[in-house]
């Protein structure tokens, strides 16, 4: 276990050090980690100055073994109030510190940060991809507007009301089961997905203003929905991605003309004979919706009457999975039942066999 001590020591580099390390001093403000290690390790900085200021971590290809498997390196500094992570080469780290209140991730390399303890504010300017695996309830603000790499953040355990802004990468913002209309989410310049529990989206009953939700292309839930969702309430969002519907009730999903319903799971998963309706809000005489189905997703199941119903939609663009072969993207076909203006045009694309 390497140990470095000193009152004037300011910078330490650990290269391929495969063991827990303790750095004991009064002035350490820069830690460089580089090289492969066979195991995950803790690096403890034991500066004898409370409220010391910023610790800079230069992540220069650390946190992986020689085969590329993650071996997270955990940095512990209970005296630093700020941490600055410079992503120099692809790295995987974790940061603990009882006095931390802010963090910055900069640089030009991909980095996976398991977590940063206690911080209230996180700034991201990295041009590489940045993944934040988890946050604590202190975190209220993520300022990623200047980032040009993709940001993938799991903010499910963040503050009850959060402000999250991302930059020009293709970002994923995971709110767990904590998204509300009081949060401020701005996805920046490229395609951004907002992921949350289905109940969070089902509970939105009025329009969310642009100052609270902006630059989000897709809202996504990875569970089957249990009630309808009105996509028109979500400012600027054009795609609703759901893992199917439980089918217990006659739910309605309301989209704007030209929007997309993306099904990654079956409609009516409980096997009931309950139809699910797709409607267009503020419908005119030439409304269209896009229906995207992942491989083996069933729109029509075994129960009689179990179907997807289109209301006041003249054109449906059906996109099946691009897998080819003979596997149906739908189990027994697509049941098109229409109310109001009749569906007159069906356009089909994709690589799977379709039975109507």
Short mmCIF file of C-alpha atoms in Angstrom, two decimals:
data_model
loop_
_atom_site.label_atom_id
_atom_site.label_comp_id
_atom_site.label_asym_id
_atom_site.label_seq_id
_atom_site.Cartn_x
_atom_site.Cartn_y
_atom_site.Cartn_z
CA UNK A 1 0.00 0.00 0.00
CA UNK A 2 1.90 3.09 -1.16
CA UNK A 3 1.82 6.02 1.23
CA UNK A 4 2.95 9.55 0.39
CA UNK A 5 3.46 12.11 3.17
CA UNK A 6 4.56 15.71 3.39
CA UNK A 7 3.57 19.27 4.25
CA UNK A 8 4.57 20.77 0.89
CA UNK A 9 3.50 17.91 -1.39
CA UNK A 10 0.94 19.26 -3.89
CA UNK A 11 0.75 16.75 -6.73
CA UNK A 12 0.78 12.93 -6.77
CA UNK A 13 0.70 10.54 -9.74
CA UNK A 14 -0.26 6.88 -9.35
CA UNK A 15 0.45 4.79 -12.42
CA UNK A 16 -0.69 1.15 -12.50
CA UNK A 17 -0.78 1.07 -8.71
CA UNK A 18 -2.89 -1.99 -7.96
CA UNK A 19 -3.71 -1.56 -4.30
CA UNK A 20 -5.29 0.85 -1.83
CA UNK A 21 -3.26 4.03 -1.34
CA UNK A 22 -3.11 6.73 1.36
CA UNK A 23 -1.74 10.19 0.59
CA UNK A 24 -1.06 12.11 3.80
CA UNK A 25 -0.15 15.80 3.64
CA UNK A 26 -1.26 19.39 4.03
CA UNK A 27 -1.28 20.71 0.48
CA UNK A 28 -2.22 17.93 -1.99
CA UNK A 29 -4.44 19.48 -4.64
CA UNK A 30 -3.77 17.33 -7.72
CA UNK A 31 -4.06 13.57 -8.16
CA UNK A 32 -3.24 11.85 -11.46
CA UNK A 33 -4.42 8.29 -11.98
CA UNK A 34 -3.29 6.33 -15.02
CA UNK A 35 -2.74 2.81 -16.25
CA UNK A 36 -4.54 -0.52 -15.94
CA UNK A 37 -5.14 -2.24 -12.60
CA UNK A 38 -6.37 -5.76 -11.95
CA UNK A 39 -8.77 -4.68 -9.19
CA UNK A 40 -10.84 -1.80 -7.85
CA UNK A 41 -8.93 0.32 -5.33
CA UNK A 42 -9.41 3.19 -2.84
CA UNK A 43 -7.15 6.22 -2.92
CA UNK A 44 -7.51 8.22 0.29
CA UNK A 45 -6.21 11.79 0.46
CA UNK A 46 -5.71 12.71 4.12
CA UNK A 47 -4.92 16.42 3.99
CA UNK A 48 -4.85 18.00 7.44
CA UNK A 49 -6.65 21.15 6.35
CA UNK A 50 -10.43 21.32 6.53
CA UNK A 51 -12.27 23.34 3.90
CA UNK A 52 -9.11 23.22 1.84
CA UNK A 53 -10.68 24.09 -1.54
CA UNK A 54 -10.48 22.19 -4.82
CA UNK A 55 -9.01 18.80 -5.57
CA UNK A 56 -8.15 18.18 -9.24
CA UNK A 57 -8.31 14.56 -10.40
CA UNK A 58 -6.60 13.87 -13.71
CA UNK A 59 -8.23 10.68 -14.97
CA UNK A 60 -5.70 9.49 -17.52
CA UNK A 61 -6.84 6.01 -18.47
CA UNK A 62 -7.68 4.57 -15.06
CA UNK A 63 -10.37 2.23 -13.79
CA UNK A 64 -9.93 -0.67 -16.23
CA UNK A 65 -7.89 -3.86 -16.34
CA UNK A 66 -5.78 -4.85 -19.35
CA UNK A 67 -8.78 -6.58 -20.92
CA UNK A 68 -10.93 -3.47 -20.72
CA UNK A 69 -13.17 -4.61 -17.84
CA UNK A 70 -14.07 -1.80 -15.44
CA UNK A 71 -12.15 -1.73 -12.16
CA UNK A 72 -13.50 1.43 -10.56
CA UNK A 73 -10.97 3.56 -8.67
CA UNK A 74 -12.48 5.38 -5.67
CA UNK A 75 -10.97 8.69 -4.56
CA UNK A 76 -11.70 9.76 -0.97
CA UNK A 77 -10.98 13.31 0.23
CA UNK A 78 -12.97 14.51 3.24
CA UNK A 79 -11.40 17.98 3.33
CA UNK A 80 -11.85 19.21 -0.24
CA UNK A 81 -14.94 21.33 -0.85
CA UNK A 82 -14.77 21.09 -4.64
CA UNK A 83 -13.57 18.43 -7.05
CA UNK A 84 -12.45 19.02 -10.64
CA UNK A 85 -12.21 15.94 -12.84
CA UNK A 86 -10.08 16.27 -15.97
CA UNK A 87 -10.93 13.38 -18.31
CA UNK A 88 -7.69 12.83 -20.24
CA UNK A 89 -8.23 9.20 -21.33
CA UNK A 90 -11.13 6.77 -20.89
CA UNK A 91 -11.60 6.19 -17.16
CA UNK A 92 -13.94 4.78 -14.51
CA UNK A 93 -13.90 6.45 -11.08
CA UNK A 94 -15.92 7.10 -7.92
CA UNK A 95 -15.53 10.15 -5.66
CA UNK A 96 -16.29 10.39 -1.94
CA UNK A 97 -15.90 13.40 0.33
CA UNK A 98 -17.88 14.58 3.32
CA UNK A 99 -17.07 18.27 2.69
CA UNK A 100 -17.75 18.35 -1.06
CA UNK A 101 -20.39 20.76 -2.33
CA UNK A 102 -19.60 21.14 -6.05
CA UNK A 103 -17.93 19.26 -8.89
CA UNK A 104 -16.79 19.92 -12.45
CA UNK A 105 -16.10 17.32 -15.14
CA UNK A 106 -14.04 18.66 -18.01
CA UNK A 107 -11.62 17.24 -20.57
CA UNK A 108 -11.86 15.33 -23.83
CA UNK A 109 -12.27 11.64 -22.99
CA UNK A 110 -15.07 9.24 -22.12
CA UNK A 111 -15.54 8.86 -18.39
CA UNK A 112 -17.85 6.84 -16.14
CA UNK A 113 -18.35 8.35 -12.69
CA UNK A 114 -20.06 5.97 -10.29
CA UNK A 115 -21.00 8.88 -8.02
CA UNK A 116 -19.82 12.09 -6.41
CA UNK A 117 -20.73 12.31 -2.74
CA UNK A 118 -22.61 15.26 -1.19
CA UNK A 119 -22.40 17.77 -4.05
CA UNK A 120 -25.24 20.23 -4.70
CA UNK A 121 -23.99 21.43 -8.10
CA UNK A 122 -22.41 19.51 -10.98
CA UNK A 123 -20.91 21.25 -14.01
CA UNK A 124 -20.02 19.25 -17.13
CA UNK A 125 -17.96 20.68 -20.01
CA UNK A 126 -16.41 17.44 -21.28
CA UNK A 127 -16.10 16.85 -25.02
CA UNK A 128 -15.95 13.10 -24.38
CA UNK A 129 -18.97 11.11 -23.24
CA UNK A 130 -19.82 11.48 -19.55
CA UNK A 131 -21.81 8.88 -17.62
CA UNK A 132 -22.99 9.55 -14.07
CA UNK A 133 -24.26 6.29 -12.57
CA UNK A 134 -25.93 7.82 -9.53
CA UNK A 135 -26.35 10.97 -7.47
CA UNK A 136 -27.36 11.83 -3.91
CA UNK A 137 -30.28 13.89 -2.66
CA UNK A 138 -28.08 16.97 -2.26
CA UNK A 139 -27.71 17.39 -6.02
CA UNK A 140 -30.12 20.03 -7.30
CA UNK A 141 -28.34 21.49 -10.34
CA UNK A 142 -26.59 19.91 -13.32
CA UNK A 143 -25.09 22.51 -15.64
CA UNK A 144 -24.05 20.66 -18.79
CA UNK A 145 -24.82 23.29 -21.43
CA UNK A 146 -21.16 23.56 -22.49
CA UNK A 147 -20.64 19.80 -22.91
CA UNK A 148 -20.18 18.60 -26.48
CA UNK A 149 -19.97 14.91 -25.61
CA UNK A 150 -23.03 12.86 -24.68
CA UNK A 151 -24.25 13.01 -21.07
CA UNK A 152 -25.91 9.94 -19.53
CA UNK A 153 -27.02 10.78 -16.00
CA UNK A 154 -29.02 8.75 -13.50
CA UNK A 155 -30.58 11.49 -11.38
CA UNK A 156 -33.19 9.26 -9.78
CA UNK A 157 -31.92 9.96 -6.25
CA UNK A 158 -31.37 13.68 -6.71
CA UNK A 159 -33.13 16.58 -4.99
CA UNK A 160 -36.92 16.67 -4.98
CA UNK A 161 -36.82 19.49 -7.54
CA UNK A 162 -33.95 19.53 -10.02
CA UNK A 163 -32.55 21.72 -12.77
CA UNK A 164 -30.76 19.70 -15.45
CA UNK A 165 -29.34 21.23 -18.62
CA UNK A 166 -27.30 19.31 -21.17
CA UNK A 167 -25.27 20.33 -24.21
CA UNK A 168 -24.84 19.21 -27.81
CA UNK A 169 -24.38 15.45 -27.31
CA UNK A 170 -27.09 12.79 -27.62
CA UNK A 171 -28.10 12.73 -23.96
CA UNK A 172 -30.10 10.46 -21.64
CA UNK A 173 -31.61 12.00 -18.51
CA UNK A 174 -32.92 9.32 -16.15
CA UNK A 175 -35.19 10.68 -13.44
CA UNK A 176 -36.10 7.27 -12.01
CA UNK A 177 -39.49 7.83 -10.41
CA UNK A 178 -38.82 11.44 -9.52
CA UNK A 179 -39.83 13.56 -12.51
CA UNK A 180 -42.42 16.27 -11.91
CA UNK A 181 -43.57 19.35 -13.79
CA UNK A 182 -41.67 21.45 -11.22
CA UNK A 183 -38.30 20.17 -12.52
CA UNK A 184 -36.44 22.24 -15.10
CA UNK A 185 -35.09 20.07 -17.92
CA UNK A 186 -33.34 21.47 -21.01
CA UNK A 187 -31.80 18.90 -23.34
CA UNK A 188 -29.63 21.19 -25.44
CA UNK A 189 -29.01 20.90 -29.15
CA UNK A 190 -29.23 17.21 -30.15
CA UNK A 191 -31.66 14.31 -29.67
CA UNK A 192 -32.30 13.89 -25.96
CA UNK A 193 -34.33 11.25 -24.10
CA UNK A 194 -36.05 11.90 -20.77
CA UNK A 195 -36.56 8.59 -18.94
CA UNK A 196 -38.82 8.23 -15.92
CA UNK A 197 -41.39 5.97 -14.29
CA UNK A 198 -44.63 5.61 -16.23
CA UNK A 199 -46.63 7.08 -13.33
CA UNK A 200 -44.64 10.33 -13.57
CA UNK A 201 -45.75 10.85 -17.17
CA UNK A 202 -49.28 9.57 -16.60
CA UNK A 203 -49.70 12.14 -13.81
CA UNK A 204 -49.07 15.19 -16.02
CA UNK A 205 -52.51 16.66 -16.69
CA UNK A 206 -51.69 20.14 -18.05
CA UNK A 207 -49.20 21.76 -20.40
CA UNK A 208 -45.59 22.12 -19.20
CA UNK A 209 -44.10 25.47 -20.19
CA UNK A 210 -40.94 25.87 -22.27
CA UNK A 211 -39.01 27.27 -19.31
CA UNK A 212 -39.58 23.97 -17.49
CA UNK A 213 -39.18 21.51 -20.37
CA UNK A 214 -37.25 22.26 -23.54
CA UNK A 215 -35.19 20.49 -26.20
CA UNK A 216 -36.41 17.00 -25.30
CA UNK A 217 -37.31 14.82 -28.28
CA UNK A 218 -38.44 11.62 -26.52
CA UNK A 219 -40.05 10.76 -23.20
CA UNK A 220 -39.51 7.11 -22.34
CA UNK A 221 -40.66 4.65 -19.74
CA UNK A 222 -39.23 1.16 -19.41
CA UNK A 223 -42.34 -0.29 -17.76
CA UNK A 224 -45.78 -1.07 -19.18
CA UNK A 225 -48.11 1.89 -18.75
CA UNK A 226 -51.18 1.59 -16.55
CA UNK A 227 -52.97 4.73 -17.74
CA UNK A 228 -52.97 7.00 -20.76
CA UNK A 229 -50.35 9.68 -21.44
CA UNK A 230 -51.00 12.99 -23.21
CA UNK A 231 -47.82 13.77 -25.14
CA UNK A 232 -49.13 17.20 -26.14
CA UNK A 233 -48.60 18.36 -22.52
CA UNK A 234 -44.83 17.90 -22.87
CA UNK A 235 -43.44 20.98 -24.59
CA UNK A 236 -41.65 20.12 -27.85
CA UNK A 237 -41.59 16.33 -27.31
CA UNK A 238 -42.38 14.39 -30.48
CA UNK A 239 -41.93 10.72 -29.47
CA UNK A 240 -43.56 8.69 -26.71
CA UNK A 241 -41.68 5.44 -26.03
CA UNK A 242 -43.41 2.94 -23.75
CA UNK A 243 -42.82 -0.71 -22.85
CA UNK A 244 -46.37 -1.64 -23.80
CA UNK A 245 -49.59 -1.27 -21.84
CA UNK A 246 -51.06 -3.49 -19.13
CA UNK A 247 -54.47 -3.54 -20.84
CA UNK A 248 -56.52 -3.37 -17.67
CA UNK A 249 -58.34 -0.21 -18.77
CA UNK A 250 -59.38 1.46 -22.00
CA UNK A 251 -56.45 3.87 -21.98
CA UNK A 252 -55.94 6.70 -24.46
CA UNK A 253 -52.61 8.07 -25.67
CA UNK A 254 -52.90 11.54 -27.15
CA UNK A 255 -50.31 12.77 -29.63
CA UNK A 256 -49.98 15.71 -31.97
CA UNK A 257 -50.18 15.06 -35.68
CA UNK A 258 -46.80 13.84 -36.91
CA UNK A 259 -45.74 12.47 -33.51
CA UNK A 260 -44.43 8.94 -32.91
CA UNK A 261 -45.66 6.20 -30.58
CA UNK A 262 -42.77 3.75 -30.08
CA UNK A 263 -43.75 0.42 -28.54
CA UNK A 264 -40.98 -1.67 -26.98
CA UNK A 265 -43.48 -4.00 -25.28
CA UNK A 266 -46.88 -5.55 -26.00
CA UNK A 267 -50.22 -3.79 -25.96
CA UNK A 268 -52.65 -5.21 -23.37
CA UNK A 269 -50.23 -7.38 -21.43
CA UNK A 270 -52.87 -8.71 -19.05
CA UNK A 271 -54.62 -10.55 -21.90
CA UNK A 272 -57.89 -8.65 -21.54
CA UNK A 273 -60.14 -7.65 -24.40
CA UNK A 274 -59.64 -3.94 -23.82
CA UNK A 275 -58.76 -1.65 -26.73
CA UNK A 276 -56.08 1.02 -26.39
CA UNK A 277 -56.80 4.25 -28.25
CA UNK A 278 -54.30 6.49 -30.00
CA UNK A 279 -55.78 9.94 -30.56
CA UNK A 280 -54.61 13.22 -32.04
CA UNK A 281 -55.09 16.31 -29.94
CA UNK A 282 -56.45 19.32 -31.78
CA UNK A 283 -57.13 17.17 -34.81
CA UNK A 284 -57.61 18.57 -38.30
CA UNK A 285 -58.59 16.77 -41.50
CA UNK A 286 -55.14 15.43 -42.45
CA UNK A 287 -53.66 14.04 -39.25
CA UNK A 288 -50.95 11.39 -39.18
CA UNK A 289 -49.05 9.45 -36.54
CA UNK A 290 -46.01 7.19 -36.68
CA UNK A 291 -46.26 3.77 -35.02
CA UNK A 292 -42.86 2.19 -34.37
CA UNK A 293 -42.70 -1.43 -33.17
CA UNK A 294 -39.66 -3.22 -31.79
CA UNK A 295 -39.08 -6.85 -32.75
CA UNK A 296 -41.74 -9.32 -31.51
CA UNK A 297 -43.98 -6.60 -30.08
CA UNK A 298 -47.65 -7.61 -30.18
CA UNK A 299 -50.29 -5.08 -31.07
CA UNK A 300 -53.05 -7.65 -31.38
CA UNK A 301 -52.89 -10.43 -28.79
CA UNK A 302 -54.94 -13.53 -28.09
CA UNK A 303 -57.99 -11.94 -26.50
CA UNK A 304 -60.90 -11.01 -28.73
CA UNK A 305 -61.13 -7.26 -29.21
CA UNK A 306 -57.61 -6.62 -28.00
CA UNK A 307 -56.43 -3.96 -30.41
CA UNK A 308 -54.98 -0.54 -31.08
CA UNK A 309 -57.68 1.94 -31.99
CA UNK A 310 -56.98 5.14 -33.93
CA UNK A 311 -59.19 8.17 -33.38
CA UNK A 312 -59.39 10.97 -35.99
CA UNK A 313 -56.15 9.88 -37.64
CA UNK A 314 -56.15 9.75 -41.43
CA UNK A 315 -52.62 8.37 -42.00
CA UNK A 316 -50.68 5.78 -40.00
CA UNK A 317 -46.99 5.21 -40.76
CA UNK A 318 -46.10 1.75 -39.43
CA UNK A 319 -42.39 1.05 -38.90
CA UNK A 320 -41.45 -2.50 -37.94
CA UNK A 321 -38.07 -3.62 -36.63
CA UNK A 322 -35.24 -3.80 -39.17
CA UNK A 323 -34.48 -7.48 -38.55
CA UNK A 324 -35.66 -9.14 -41.73
CA UNK A 325 -36.66 -12.80 -41.73
CA UNK A 326 -40.12 -14.16 -41.05
CA UNK A 327 -40.68 -13.23 -37.41
CA UNK A 328 -43.72 -11.01 -37.14
CA UNK A 329 -43.20 -7.71 -35.40
CA UNK A 330 -46.76 -8.32 -34.23
CA UNK A 331 -48.11 -11.60 -33.00
CA UNK A 332 -51.33 -11.93 -34.98
CA UNK A 333 -51.47 -8.74 -36.99
CA UNK A 334 -52.38 -5.10 -36.49
CA UNK A 335 -56.01 -4.36 -35.73
CA UNK A 336 -56.94 -0.95 -37.08
CA UNK A 337 -60.21 0.26 -35.67
CA UNK A 338 -61.04 3.89 -36.33
CA UNK A 339 -63.38 6.41 -34.79
CA UNK A 340 -64.16 9.85 -36.13
CA UNK A 341 -62.36 10.47 -39.42
CA UNK A 342 -61.50 7.10 -40.95
CA UNK A 343 -57.90 6.02 -41.40
CA UNK A 344 -57.46 6.03 -45.16
CA UNK A 345 -53.71 5.58 -45.62
CA UNK A 346 -51.33 3.00 -44.13
CA UNK A 347 -47.62 3.21 -44.96
CA UNK A 348 -45.42 0.29 -43.90
CA UNK A 349 -41.63 0.22 -43.62
CA UNK A 350 -39.11 -2.06 -41.89
CA UNK A 351 -37.69 -5.54 -42.22
CA UNK A 352 -40.29 -7.80 -40.58
CA UNK A 353 -43.31 -9.62 -41.93
CA UNK A 354 -46.59 -7.81 -41.23
CA UNK A 355 -50.03 -9.42 -41.09
CA UNK A 356 -53.06 -7.12 -41.24
#
